[in-house]
Amino acid sequence: MTRRLSLLLTAFTGATGLVYEVVWQKYLATLLGSHSEATAAVLAIFLAGMSAGYALFGRLSRRLVQRGRADAAASRLLRSYGLVEAGIGVYAFAFPFYFDAVQALSAGLPGAASGIDFAIDVALAALLIGPPTVLMGGTIPMLTQALSRDLEDATRLHAFVYALNTVGATVGALAAGFVLVPWLGLARVMSAMGAINLLAGAVFAGLAGRAGGVTSLVQEQAAPHRAGAAAYAFVALLVGFAMMAIQTILNRLGALSLGASEFTFATVVAANVLCIALGSFAVARLRALPRVLLWNQWLLFASFTALYFALDQAPYWLHILRLAFGNSDADFYGFHLACFGVVLAAVGLPILCSGATLPLLFHHLREQGGDLGALAGRIYSWNTMGSLSGALLGGYALLFWLDLHHVYRFALAALGAAAILISVLAGALGAARAGALALIAAIGLYALPPWSARLLSSGLFRVRKADEHTYDGPRAIEAAGFQGRGGDLIFYDDDPAITAAVIDSSGAERVRSIINNGKNDGSTLVDYPTMALAAIVPALLSERPQRAFVIGFGTGVTVGELTQMSTIESVKVVEISQGVIRAAPLFDFANFDVTRNPKVTVERSDAYRALLRSRERYDVIVSEPSNPWGTGVEMLFSAEFLAAARSRLTPTGIYVQWMHTYEVDAETIALVLRTYAAVFDRIAVWFGNGNDLLLLGFGPEHPGYDLASVQRRASEPGFRAALARSGVDSFEKLLVHELIPLGVVNELGLTGPLQTLHHPRLSHQAGRAFFRGEPGALPFIGFGDPARLADQRSLFRQFVRSLGGLVTDQQRGNAAAEACSYRRELCTALLAGWNRADPRARGLDAVVHMAQRPEMIFHDAPGENPFREVSELLEGEPPPRYVDAERLTALYETYYEPHAGFDPAALLRAWAQCGPPAHSAEECRRGAERARALLEKGTAAARER
């Protein structure tokens, strides 16, 4: 009973350990940043602490056993281990408060060089998570010694402890990634896990009185062919290095195949950990463990070598798997479960072999003496040190110079060395043959073909429909290029943070795109308007901007446009990826040679850390993150990050953030806007390209903007030229890029949770929306005070009023054409306004026809643009005829835009016409109430009706 309950508890404590690792990574990202150095530092601290714990508690278990009788020793071991688990639990409850104190200490330290600052914060991080990770190292050595009945039983018991602890870690990885963190937040997750550790500690202390005797320390008979423990420990180190490096590479390949989300990371890690557990279970179930089983190292080496030839095809095969699922929430779980199964099938055999390695090494070393706890601690300490080196070298340092397939070969070399060493220890290979075999293996590994960069950077995880080439195999997709669009791959770099690539699709015009982790994060053609307007709009709305700060280099277009403004004196760029920085000169043709511009300085750093450490203030800060479902990106949308950005603005400064509305949902956009409005007292929303929003937050002393100030500045030669480069070649075209006027979002009173560093929700919510692949919508603003404020502050409405309503067809045509190039709802609203002003305008039909061309936004629904119906909702009396009021309510909710002059009274007049025989009096009453609720309190109130 004591053993069974103890083994069960190890599964629960294993789950808490993996959850702690995930939560600590998120906590420490706010201290160290989310860049590759920070990730490597946190993992190194975690593994170093575990390694120290294995060694420390191995020695402690030996001392406890040596103090007296076997029964008393077992009792002391279990009681001591109960205190260890309780210590982890107490620390978990205290951690959030401890973290706040350490973070305040870090912020209060005097400024130093960036490298020294980072080293100090790494030391503080070690103080934060070092103690509990050392305590976690007590599980295997202490329980192995306390629960083993004899030497023959020790291997099986030890394997069960390792396996069940690892099974728990599998559950912890999945639970943390898919459920716990977004549901509970970091502090409450820590408390929940701490409660499990406290309960486990209490149970272990209670079991101490029922413990049996510990294994004898006397070795009665020497084992034949006994090898030195140091050699076996070195094998454990090599395997630890190789498996951690390979796990890092599998995580990176998962990001390139499924998208770099937390769901991908959790799925890949959980599958790896489960395979390790199954390997240990296999050892526990075997009746006999002959030394020949250690030759599983050759199977481990051969399996991973064979896998080398297929891993670069992972994006294709997982794309084929994705096509078997729909886009619903139910499909989301089914797909990730299927991915979990695919990872198990692909790497299950070799990782299972690696999971068997440590129990087998322990089995053959335990014949040297009964000091089981110290022995287990020594083996696992060396293995964890190998994992530490694999994390620092394979997951970080080597990637400064090498690509993923090179690092994978280093891991194979370590596995080959371990296999050869085991063969030497077993007496099957002499020194000469071992050396020759090592040389042959090294030559073979060097001769392996490189992985396909085109296939790895193809971005197939964003393709949800099959085309004519889909089932032709991976090489056909490779030939088709990025998402089947062709182009030449002219740059590729697996750096420590991401995989960066550059696609050249030049034809009549040179076009290049930056591809980060398989995701197109900027094109010099399609994305030029967004990237340019991200610089132009805040500069246009400021009086004399002098210093700018840009987060994310991308194609450098934003930086380039800022350098062309006469008042700008300096532009500081913070970019997290070394690969993107290396690729920067390839975009000089499109960004005014920014890599050689003396105004520009580029720093490779995490944006949050760079902002917090900056001593300067900026007139313009532009943030251009990737999609919020990407790992680490959600930090840039947090309230804490926005507050840091606000604190680095000048009093009249403007902060701009690029936000995507594709592959996202309305709830995600609302979460982002709520968080933005909680930090900035006044925000506005503009757009660049159709699916790209520009969220603007204004400093406390910014005077705001109106038509006169914007028109004056836009008429300056520099701004006219910059706007023309963006395709905005008239003033009215510029005006329609304002979607939600200044202060209207703040007036909405959006309620709900925020995105914070201590309760990160965004990546989880955005990741699910990405899976569905639907476009997101901005919140409805056509009600009550927000609608009145929007009508008052809309630049386009101010423009119409300034002309006394006498807007020319040319001006209306320019505005409508710009809207119809990008945004369906805005296009419909402006066409409705034009139709209301002059239904027979000659240019109106021409713009409608343009909007239905194949490359425009209405090509998938020709003839379905309801602008004539929508025009009945605009200012002026509607026609004296019966209309479908229910449909008009739906049109009002869908197409309301502040630029068009929507009239709430028009909708109410339509409902006043409602009646028999089309509708009953009750139906008319309910419909009118819904419409009135929509106009007074918004969509939520209308739906409640």
Short mmCIF file of C-alpha atoms in Angstrom, two decimals, residues 121-284:
data_model
loop_
_atom_site.label_atom_id
_atom_site.label_comp_id
_atom_site.label_asym_id
_atom_site.label_seq_id
_atom_site.Cartn_x
_atom_site.Cartn_y
_atom_site.Cartn_z
CA ASP A 121 18.68 39.65 -13.86
CA VAL A 122 19.75 36.07 -14.66
CA ALA A 123 21.25 35.90 -11.18
CA LEU A 124 17.97 37.18 -9.74
CA ALA A 125 16.09 34.58 -11.79
CA ALA A 126 18.34 31.89 -10.34
CA LEU A 127 17.42 33.09 -6.85
CA LEU A 128 13.75 32.85 -7.84
CA ILE A 129 13.54 29.37 -9.31
CA GLY A 130 16.78 27.78 -8.15
CA PRO A 131 15.57 26.64 -4.69
CA PRO A 132 12.39 24.83 -5.83
CA THR A 133 14.13 23.13 -8.75
CA VAL A 134 16.77 21.79 -6.37
CA LEU A 135 13.96 20.41 -4.20
CA MET A 136 12.37 18.77 -7.26
CA GLY A 137 15.56 16.79 -7.72
CA GLY A 138 14.77 14.81 -4.55
CA THR A 139 12.04 12.62 -6.04
CA ILE A 140 14.01 9.91 -7.80
CA PRO A 141 16.98 9.40 -5.43
CA MET A 142 14.97 9.53 -2.20
CA LEU A 143 12.05 7.37 -3.30
CA THR A 144 14.33 4.87 -5.01
CA GLN A 145 16.22 4.37 -1.76
CA ALA A 146 13.17 4.47 0.52
CA LEU A 147 10.93 2.08 -1.41
CA SER A 148 13.34 -0.52 -2.83
CA ARG A 149 13.10 -3.89 -1.06
CA ASP A 150 16.37 -5.29 -2.35
CA LEU A 151 18.87 -4.88 -5.16
CA GLU A 152 16.85 -6.99 -7.56
CA ASP A 153 13.76 -4.94 -6.84
CA ALA A 154 15.58 -1.63 -7.11
CA THR A 155 15.64 -1.36 -10.90
CA ARG A 156 11.94 -2.08 -11.29
CA LEU A 157 10.99 0.33 -8.50
CA HIS A 158 13.33 2.99 -9.80
CA ALA A 159 11.88 2.65 -13.33
CA PHE A 160 8.34 2.96 -11.99
CA VAL A 161 9.24 6.13 -10.08
CA TYR A 162 10.84 7.63 -13.18
CA ALA A 163 8.00 6.52 -15.48
CA LEU A 164 5.12 7.70 -13.33
CA ASN A 165 6.81 10.99 -12.60
CA THR A 166 7.25 11.45 -16.34
CA VAL A 167 3.65 10.45 -17.13
CA GLY A 168 2.59 13.18 -14.74
CA ALA A 169 4.83 15.59 -16.61
CA THR A 170 3.00 14.66 -19.84
CA VAL A 171 -0.32 15.59 -18.26
CA GLY A 172 1.20 18.76 -16.84
CA ALA A 173 2.50 19.88 -20.24
CA LEU A 174 -0.90 19.44 -21.86
CA ALA A 175 -2.84 20.93 -18.95
CA ALA A 176 -0.63 24.02 -18.70
CA GLY A 177 -0.64 24.66 -22.46
CA PHE A 178 -4.32 24.03 -23.17
CA VAL A 179 -6.21 24.83 -19.96
CA LEU A 180 -4.63 25.99 -16.73
CA VAL A 181 -2.75 29.19 -17.57
CA PRO A 182 -5.52 30.94 -19.55
CA TRP A 183 -8.16 29.70 -17.13
CA LEU A 184 -6.56 30.50 -13.78
CA GLY A 185 -3.71 32.89 -14.48
CA LEU A 186 -0.15 32.46 -13.24
CA ALA A 187 -0.64 33.15 -9.52
CA ARG A 188 -3.65 30.85 -9.12
CA VAL A 189 -1.95 28.09 -11.10
CA MET A 190 0.99 28.35 -8.70
CA SER A 191 -1.39 28.09 -5.75
CA ALA A 192 -3.18 25.08 -7.23
CA MET A 193 0.07 23.25 -7.87
CA GLY A 194 1.38 24.26 -4.46
CA ALA A 195 -1.69 22.70 -2.85
CA ILE A 196 -0.92 19.41 -4.64
CA ASN A 197 2.66 19.48 -3.36
CA LEU A 198 1.52 20.24 0.19
CA LEU A 199 -0.96 17.37 0.07
CA ALA A 200 1.71 15.04 -1.30
CA GLY A 201 4.08 16.12 1.45
CA ALA A 202 1.48 15.41 4.13
CA VAL A 203 0.73 11.96 2.70
CA PHE A 204 4.41 11.03 2.48
CA ALA A 205 4.91 12.14 6.08
CA GLY A 206 1.91 9.99 7.08
CA LEU A 207 3.32 7.00 5.22
CA ALA A 208 6.61 7.27 7.07
CA GLY A 209 5.26 5.30 10.03
CA ARG A 210 4.25 2.41 7.76
CA ALA A 211 7.51 2.18 5.83
CA GLY A 212 9.41 -1.09 5.60
CA GLY A 213 13.16 -1.57 5.64
CA VAL A 214 15.57 -0.05 3.16
CA THR A 215 17.83 -2.05 0.87
CA SER A 216 21.04 -3.40 2.39
CA LEU A 217 24.18 -1.49 1.60
CA VAL A 218 26.28 -4.63 1.46
CA GLN A 219 27.13 -6.05 -1.94
CA GLU A 220 27.44 -9.77 -1.40
CA GLN A 221 28.94 -10.73 -4.72
CA ALA A 222 30.90 -8.69 -7.17
CA ALA A 223 29.36 -8.41 -10.59
CA PRO A 224 31.36 -9.68 -13.55
CA HIS A 225 32.37 -7.18 -16.29
CA ARG A 226 31.78 -4.35 -13.90
CA ALA A 227 32.71 -0.99 -15.49
CA GLY A 228 33.49 2.27 -13.80
CA ALA A 229 30.56 4.44 -12.84
CA ALA A 230 32.16 7.45 -14.52
CA ALA A 231 31.89 5.87 -17.97
CA TYR A 232 28.21 5.11 -17.51
CA ALA A 233 27.65 8.61 -16.17
CA PHE A 234 29.28 9.99 -19.33
CA VAL A 235 26.87 7.92 -21.43
CA ALA A 236 24.01 9.48 -19.45
CA LEU A 237 25.45 12.94 -20.15
CA LEU A 238 25.73 12.28 -23.91
CA VAL A 239 22.18 10.97 -24.09
CA GLY A 240 20.92 13.96 -22.09
CA PHE A 241 22.65 16.38 -24.47
CA ALA A 242 21.33 14.64 -27.57
CA MET A 243 17.75 14.27 -26.41
CA MET A 244 17.41 17.87 -25.24
CA ALA A 245 18.89 19.15 -28.51
CA ILE A 246 16.56 16.91 -30.51
CA GLN A 247 13.54 17.99 -28.46
CA THR A 248 14.42 21.63 -29.18
CA ILE A 249 14.65 20.86 -32.90
CA LEU A 250 11.34 18.98 -32.83
CA ASN A 251 9.73 22.00 -31.14
CA ARG A 252 11.09 24.25 -33.88
CA LEU A 253 9.93 21.87 -36.61
CA GLY A 254 6.53 21.77 -34.91
CA ALA A 255 6.38 25.57 -35.12
CA LEU A 256 7.17 25.43 -38.83
CA SER A 257 4.58 22.69 -39.39
CA LEU A 258 1.71 23.75 -37.10
CA GLY A 259 2.44 27.38 -36.28
CA ALA A 260 4.54 28.67 -33.40
CA SER A 261 1.74 28.57 -30.83
CA GLU A 262 1.71 27.36 -27.25
CA PHE A 263 -0.52 24.49 -28.37
CA THR A 264 2.23 23.25 -30.68
CA PHE A 265 4.84 23.45 -27.94
CA ALA A 266 2.61 21.61 -25.44
CA THR A 267 1.75 18.89 -27.96
CA VAL A 268 5.36 18.18 -28.97
CA VAL A 269 6.73 18.30 -25.43
CA ALA A 270 3.95 16.08 -24.04
CA ALA A 271 4.49 13.46 -26.77
CA ASN A 272 8.23 13.40 -26.06
CA VAL A 273 7.76 13.10 -22.33
CA LEU A 274 5.17 10.33 -22.69
CA CYS A 275 7.53 8.29 -24.85
CA ILE A 276 10.23 8.62 -22.21
CA ALA A 277 7.75 7.37 -19.61
CA LEU A 278 6.79 4.40 -21.78
CA GLY A 279 10.45 3.46 -22.18
CA SER A 280 10.91 3.47 -18.44
CA PHE A 281 7.70 1.46 -17.97
CA ALA A 282 9.07 -1.14 -20.38
CA VAL A 283 12.16 -1.57 -18.21
CA ALA A 284 9.99 -1.86 -15.10
#
